[in-house]
PDB file of C-alpha atoms in Angstrom:
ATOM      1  CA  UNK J   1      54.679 188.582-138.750  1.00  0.00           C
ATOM      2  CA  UNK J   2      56.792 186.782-135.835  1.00  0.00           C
ATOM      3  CA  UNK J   3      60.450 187.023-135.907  1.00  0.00           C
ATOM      4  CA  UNK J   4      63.112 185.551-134.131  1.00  0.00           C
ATOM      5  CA  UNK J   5      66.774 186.457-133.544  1.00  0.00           C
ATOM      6  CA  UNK J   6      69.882 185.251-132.468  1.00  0.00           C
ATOM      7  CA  UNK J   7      71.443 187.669-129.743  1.00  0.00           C
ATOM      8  CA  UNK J   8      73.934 187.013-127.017  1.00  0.00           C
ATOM      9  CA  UNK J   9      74.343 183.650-128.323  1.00  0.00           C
ATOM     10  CA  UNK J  10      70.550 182.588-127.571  1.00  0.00           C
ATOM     11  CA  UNK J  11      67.955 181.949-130.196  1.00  0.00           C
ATOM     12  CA  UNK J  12      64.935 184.704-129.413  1.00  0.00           C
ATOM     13  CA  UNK J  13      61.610 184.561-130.420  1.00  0.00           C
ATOM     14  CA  UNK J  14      58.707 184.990-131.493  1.00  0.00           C
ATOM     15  CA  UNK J  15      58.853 189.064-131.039  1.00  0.00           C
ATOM     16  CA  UNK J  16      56.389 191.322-133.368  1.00  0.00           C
ATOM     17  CA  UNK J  17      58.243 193.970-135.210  1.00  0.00           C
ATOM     18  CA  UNK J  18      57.033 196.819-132.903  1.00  0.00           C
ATOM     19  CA  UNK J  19      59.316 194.320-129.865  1.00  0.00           C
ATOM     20  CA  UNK J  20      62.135 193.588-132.217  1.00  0.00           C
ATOM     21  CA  UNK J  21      62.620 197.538-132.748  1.00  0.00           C
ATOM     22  CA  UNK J  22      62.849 197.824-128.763  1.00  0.00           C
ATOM     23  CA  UNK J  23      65.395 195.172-129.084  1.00  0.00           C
ATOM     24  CA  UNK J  24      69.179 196.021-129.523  1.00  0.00           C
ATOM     25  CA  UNK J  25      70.110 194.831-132.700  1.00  0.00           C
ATOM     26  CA  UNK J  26      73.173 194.906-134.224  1.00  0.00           C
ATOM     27  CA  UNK J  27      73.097 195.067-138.401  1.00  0.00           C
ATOM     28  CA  UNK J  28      74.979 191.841-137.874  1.00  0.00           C
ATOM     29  CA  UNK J  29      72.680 190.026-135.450  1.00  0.00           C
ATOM     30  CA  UNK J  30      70.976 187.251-137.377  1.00  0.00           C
ATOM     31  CA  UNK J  31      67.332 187.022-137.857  1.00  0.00           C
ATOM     32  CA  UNK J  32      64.707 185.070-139.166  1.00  0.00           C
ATOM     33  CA  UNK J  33      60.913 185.413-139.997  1.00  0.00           C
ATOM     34  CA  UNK J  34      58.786 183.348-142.406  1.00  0.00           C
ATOM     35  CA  UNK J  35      59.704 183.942-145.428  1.00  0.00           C
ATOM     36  CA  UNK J  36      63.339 183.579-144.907  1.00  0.00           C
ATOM     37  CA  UNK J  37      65.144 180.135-146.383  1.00  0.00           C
ATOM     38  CA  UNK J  38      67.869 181.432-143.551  1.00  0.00           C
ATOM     39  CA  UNK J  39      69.017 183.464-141.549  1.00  0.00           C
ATOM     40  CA  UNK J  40      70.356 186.702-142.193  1.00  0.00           C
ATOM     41  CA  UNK J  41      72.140 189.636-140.863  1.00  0.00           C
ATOM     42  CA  UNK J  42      69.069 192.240-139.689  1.00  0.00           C
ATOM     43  CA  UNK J  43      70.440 194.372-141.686  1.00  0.00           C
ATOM     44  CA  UNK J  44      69.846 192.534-144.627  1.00  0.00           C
ATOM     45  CA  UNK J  45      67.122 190.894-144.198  1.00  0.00           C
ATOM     46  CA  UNK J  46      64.607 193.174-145.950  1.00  0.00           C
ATOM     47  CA  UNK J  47      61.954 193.676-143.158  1.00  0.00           C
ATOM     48  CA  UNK J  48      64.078 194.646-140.765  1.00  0.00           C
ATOM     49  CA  UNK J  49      66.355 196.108-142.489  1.00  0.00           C
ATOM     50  CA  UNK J  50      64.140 199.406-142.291  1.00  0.00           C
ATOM     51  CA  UNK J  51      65.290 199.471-138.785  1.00  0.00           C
ATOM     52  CA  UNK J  52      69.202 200.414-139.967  1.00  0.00           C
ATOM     53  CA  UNK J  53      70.675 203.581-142.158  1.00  0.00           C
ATOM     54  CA  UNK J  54      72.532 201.169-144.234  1.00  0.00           C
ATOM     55  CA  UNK J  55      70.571 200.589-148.006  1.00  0.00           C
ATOM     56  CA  UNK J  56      69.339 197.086-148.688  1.00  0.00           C
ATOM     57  CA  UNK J  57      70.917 195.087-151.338  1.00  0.00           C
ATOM     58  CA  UNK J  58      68.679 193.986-154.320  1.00  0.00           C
ATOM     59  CA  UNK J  59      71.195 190.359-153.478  1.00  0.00           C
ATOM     60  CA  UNK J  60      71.548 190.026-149.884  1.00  0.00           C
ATOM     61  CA  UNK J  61      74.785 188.512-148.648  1.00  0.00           C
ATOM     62  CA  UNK J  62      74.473 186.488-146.154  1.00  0.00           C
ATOM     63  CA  UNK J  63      77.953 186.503-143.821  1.00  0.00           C
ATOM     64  CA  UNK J  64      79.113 182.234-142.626  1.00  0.00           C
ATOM     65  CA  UNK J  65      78.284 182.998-139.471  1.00  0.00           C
ATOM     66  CA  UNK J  66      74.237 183.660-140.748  1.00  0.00           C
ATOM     67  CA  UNK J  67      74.585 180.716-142.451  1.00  0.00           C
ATOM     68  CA  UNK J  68      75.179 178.117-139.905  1.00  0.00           C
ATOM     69  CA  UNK J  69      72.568 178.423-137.473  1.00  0.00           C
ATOM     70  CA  UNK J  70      69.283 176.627-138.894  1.00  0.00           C
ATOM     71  CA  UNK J  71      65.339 177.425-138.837  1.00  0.00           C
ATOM     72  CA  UNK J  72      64.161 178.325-135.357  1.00  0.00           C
ATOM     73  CA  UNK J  73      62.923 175.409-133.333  1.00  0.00           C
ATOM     74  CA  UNK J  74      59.260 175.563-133.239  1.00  0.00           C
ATOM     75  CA  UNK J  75      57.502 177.828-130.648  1.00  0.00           C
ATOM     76  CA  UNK J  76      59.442 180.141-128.530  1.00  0.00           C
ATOM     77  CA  UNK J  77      62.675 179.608-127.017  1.00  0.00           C
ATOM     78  CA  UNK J  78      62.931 182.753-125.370  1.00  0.00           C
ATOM     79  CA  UNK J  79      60.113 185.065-125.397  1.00  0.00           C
ATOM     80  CA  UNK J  80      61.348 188.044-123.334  1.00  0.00           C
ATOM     81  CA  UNK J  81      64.307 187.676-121.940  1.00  0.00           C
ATOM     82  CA  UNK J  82      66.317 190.228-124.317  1.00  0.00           C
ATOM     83  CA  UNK J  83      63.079 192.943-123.593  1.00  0.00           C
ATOM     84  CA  UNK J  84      64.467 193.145-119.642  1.00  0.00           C
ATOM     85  CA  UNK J  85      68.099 193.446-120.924  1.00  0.00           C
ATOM     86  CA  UNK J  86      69.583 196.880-119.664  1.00  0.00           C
ATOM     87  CA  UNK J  87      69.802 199.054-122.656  1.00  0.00           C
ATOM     88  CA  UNK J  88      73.424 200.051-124.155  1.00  0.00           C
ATOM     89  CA  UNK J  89      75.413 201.681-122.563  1.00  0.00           C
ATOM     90  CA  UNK J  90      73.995 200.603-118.950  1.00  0.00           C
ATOM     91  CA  UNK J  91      75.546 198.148-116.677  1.00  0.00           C
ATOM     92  CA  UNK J  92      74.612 194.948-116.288  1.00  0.00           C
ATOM     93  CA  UNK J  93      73.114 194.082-112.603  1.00  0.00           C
ATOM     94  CA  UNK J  94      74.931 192.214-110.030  1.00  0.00           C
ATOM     95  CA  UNK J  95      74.583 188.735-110.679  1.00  0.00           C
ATOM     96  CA  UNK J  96      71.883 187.201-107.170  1.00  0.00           C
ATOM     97  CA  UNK J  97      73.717 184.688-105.008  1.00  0.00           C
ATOM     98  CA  UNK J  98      72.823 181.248-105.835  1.00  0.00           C
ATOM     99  CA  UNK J  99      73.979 179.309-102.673  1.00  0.00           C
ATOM    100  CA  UNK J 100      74.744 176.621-104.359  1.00  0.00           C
ATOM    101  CA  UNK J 101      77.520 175.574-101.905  1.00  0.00           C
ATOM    102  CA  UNK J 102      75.281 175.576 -99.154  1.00  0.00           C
ATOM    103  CA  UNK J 103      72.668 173.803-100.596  1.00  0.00           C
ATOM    104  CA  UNK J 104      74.939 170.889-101.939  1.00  0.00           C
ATOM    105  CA  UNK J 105      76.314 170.833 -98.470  1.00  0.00           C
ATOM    106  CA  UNK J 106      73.430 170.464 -96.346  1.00  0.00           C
ATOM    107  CA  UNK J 107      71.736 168.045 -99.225  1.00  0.00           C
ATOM    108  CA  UNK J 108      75.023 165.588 -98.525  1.00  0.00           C
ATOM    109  CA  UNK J 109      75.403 166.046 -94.797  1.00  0.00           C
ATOM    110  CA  UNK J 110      71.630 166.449 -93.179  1.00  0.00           C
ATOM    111  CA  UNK J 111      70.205 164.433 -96.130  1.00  0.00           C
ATOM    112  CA  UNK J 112      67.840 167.509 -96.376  1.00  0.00           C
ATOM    113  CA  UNK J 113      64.934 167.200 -99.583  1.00  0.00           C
ATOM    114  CA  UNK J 114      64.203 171.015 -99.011  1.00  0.00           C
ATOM    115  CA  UNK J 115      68.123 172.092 -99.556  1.00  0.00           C
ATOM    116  CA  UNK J 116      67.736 169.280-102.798  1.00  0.00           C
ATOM    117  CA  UNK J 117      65.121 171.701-104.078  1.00  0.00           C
ATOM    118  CA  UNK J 118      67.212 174.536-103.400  1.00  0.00           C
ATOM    119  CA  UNK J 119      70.181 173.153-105.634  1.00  0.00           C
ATOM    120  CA  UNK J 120      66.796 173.288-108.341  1.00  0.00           C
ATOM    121  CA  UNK J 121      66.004 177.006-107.413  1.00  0.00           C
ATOM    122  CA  UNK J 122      69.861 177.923-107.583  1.00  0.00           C
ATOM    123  CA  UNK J 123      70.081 176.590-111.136  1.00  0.00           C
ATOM    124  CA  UNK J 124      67.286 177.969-112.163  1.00  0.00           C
ATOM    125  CA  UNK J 125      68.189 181.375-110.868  1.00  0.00           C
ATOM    126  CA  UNK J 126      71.677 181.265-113.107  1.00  0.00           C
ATOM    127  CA  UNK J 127      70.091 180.676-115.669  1.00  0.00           C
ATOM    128  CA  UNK J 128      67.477 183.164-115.862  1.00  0.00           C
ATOM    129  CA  UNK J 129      70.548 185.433-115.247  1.00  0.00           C
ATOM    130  CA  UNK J 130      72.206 184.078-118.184  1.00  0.00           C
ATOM    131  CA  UNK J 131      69.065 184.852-120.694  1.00  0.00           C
ATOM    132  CA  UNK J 132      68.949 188.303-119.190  1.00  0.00           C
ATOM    133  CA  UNK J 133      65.704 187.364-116.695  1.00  0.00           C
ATOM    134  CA  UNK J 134      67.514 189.753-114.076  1.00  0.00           C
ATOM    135  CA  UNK J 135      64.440 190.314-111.781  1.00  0.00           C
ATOM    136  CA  UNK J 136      63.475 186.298-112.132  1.00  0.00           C
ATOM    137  CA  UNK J 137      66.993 185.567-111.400  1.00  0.00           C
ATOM    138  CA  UNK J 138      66.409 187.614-108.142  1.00  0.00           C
ATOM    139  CA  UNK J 139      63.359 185.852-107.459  1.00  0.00           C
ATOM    140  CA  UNK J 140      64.779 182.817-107.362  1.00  0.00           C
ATOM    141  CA  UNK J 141      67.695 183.812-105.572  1.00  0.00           C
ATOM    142  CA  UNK J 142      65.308 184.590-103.117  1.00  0.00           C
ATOM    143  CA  UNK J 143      63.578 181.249-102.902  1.00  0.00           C
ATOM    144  CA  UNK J 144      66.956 179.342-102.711  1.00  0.00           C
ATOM    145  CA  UNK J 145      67.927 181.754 -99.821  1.00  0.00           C
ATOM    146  CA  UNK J 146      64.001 181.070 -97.642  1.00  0.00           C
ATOM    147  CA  UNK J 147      64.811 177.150 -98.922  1.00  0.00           C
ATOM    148  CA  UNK J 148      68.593 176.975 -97.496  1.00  0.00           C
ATOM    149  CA  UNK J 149      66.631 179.094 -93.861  1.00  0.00           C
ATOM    150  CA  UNK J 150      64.486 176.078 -93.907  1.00  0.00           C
ATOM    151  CA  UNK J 151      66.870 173.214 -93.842  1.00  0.00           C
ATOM    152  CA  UNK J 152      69.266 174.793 -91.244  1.00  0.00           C
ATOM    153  CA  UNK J 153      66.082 175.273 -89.189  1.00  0.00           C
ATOM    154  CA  UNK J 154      64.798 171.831 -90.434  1.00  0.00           C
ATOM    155  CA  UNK J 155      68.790 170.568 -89.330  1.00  0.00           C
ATOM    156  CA  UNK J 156      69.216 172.518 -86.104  1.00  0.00           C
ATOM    157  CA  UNK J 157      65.608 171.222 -84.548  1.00  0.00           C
ATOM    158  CA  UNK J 158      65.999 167.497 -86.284  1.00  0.00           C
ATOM    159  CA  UNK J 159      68.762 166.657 -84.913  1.00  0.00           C
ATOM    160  CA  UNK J 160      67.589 166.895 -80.759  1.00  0.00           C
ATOM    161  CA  UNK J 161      64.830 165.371 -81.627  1.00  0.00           C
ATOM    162  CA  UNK J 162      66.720 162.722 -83.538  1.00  0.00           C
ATOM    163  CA  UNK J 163      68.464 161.596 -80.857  1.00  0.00           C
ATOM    164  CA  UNK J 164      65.991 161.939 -77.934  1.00  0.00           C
ATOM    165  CA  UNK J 165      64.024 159.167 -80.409  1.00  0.00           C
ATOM    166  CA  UNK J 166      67.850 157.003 -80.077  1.00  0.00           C
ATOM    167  CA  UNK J 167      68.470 157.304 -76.800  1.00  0.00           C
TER     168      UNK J 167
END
């Protein structure tokens, strides 16, 4: 059975119930497997609801804020982004520099395609920070920072070698 969930204000999923008990679940984060009309708190929904000391309900109740999010998009949204989460209690890593600056700077003054890709790379790396992808945030943090190297270098020897052509 595949479940998804809705944590940190991302739909999750699919996870197999050995994932979703690694996962930290609230009895009030919404979840939904097939089977389900909705979604419902984990810790009424009855196969997760194993997972919490609180007794099932023979009539679930389902809270308004289960009840507004639909049926999962088909396939995953986010496979395992909440699995590299730090676990409770642990703080969250330093969000990576994304040199964005830079890279919208040199894209508008040197007309550089490499610093255009690094404004893609940047993006990317917030976002994988935002879904909890800290070590693919870094990674791409990385590859902005070796993009940005390459337009200054691309800048600094283009430009002599612009205007030896103009002379």
């Amino acid at each position: 059975m595949k479940f998804w969930i809705y944590l940190n204000g991302i739909q999750q999923g699919p996870y197999t119930f050995e994932q979703v008990k690694l996962l930290p679940l609230e009895p009030t984060t919404p979840v939904w497997y097939d089977g389900l009309p909705k979604w419902l708190p984990a810790a009424q929904a009855p196969a997760t609801a194993p997972l919490f000391a609180a007794p099932t309900q023979a009539e679930p109740q389902v809270d308004d804020a289960a009840q507004t999010f639909g049926a999962p998009a088909p396939g995953p949204v986010y496979t395992q982004a909440a699995m590299q989460q730090p676990a409770v209690g642990e703080p969250m890593p330093k969000r990576p520099p994304t040199y964005m600056v830079w890279c919208i700077l040199f894209t508008i003054l040197c007309c550089s395609p490499v610093a255009l890709a690094g404004i893609i790379t940047g993006s990317i790396s917030s976002s994988r920070y935002n879904a909890g992808d800290y070590a693919g945030a870094q990674r791409m943090s990385n590859a902005t920072e070796w993009l940005l190297i390459i337009s200054i270098v691309w800048a600094i020897v283009g430009l002599p070698v612009s205007l030896a052509f103009n002379l």
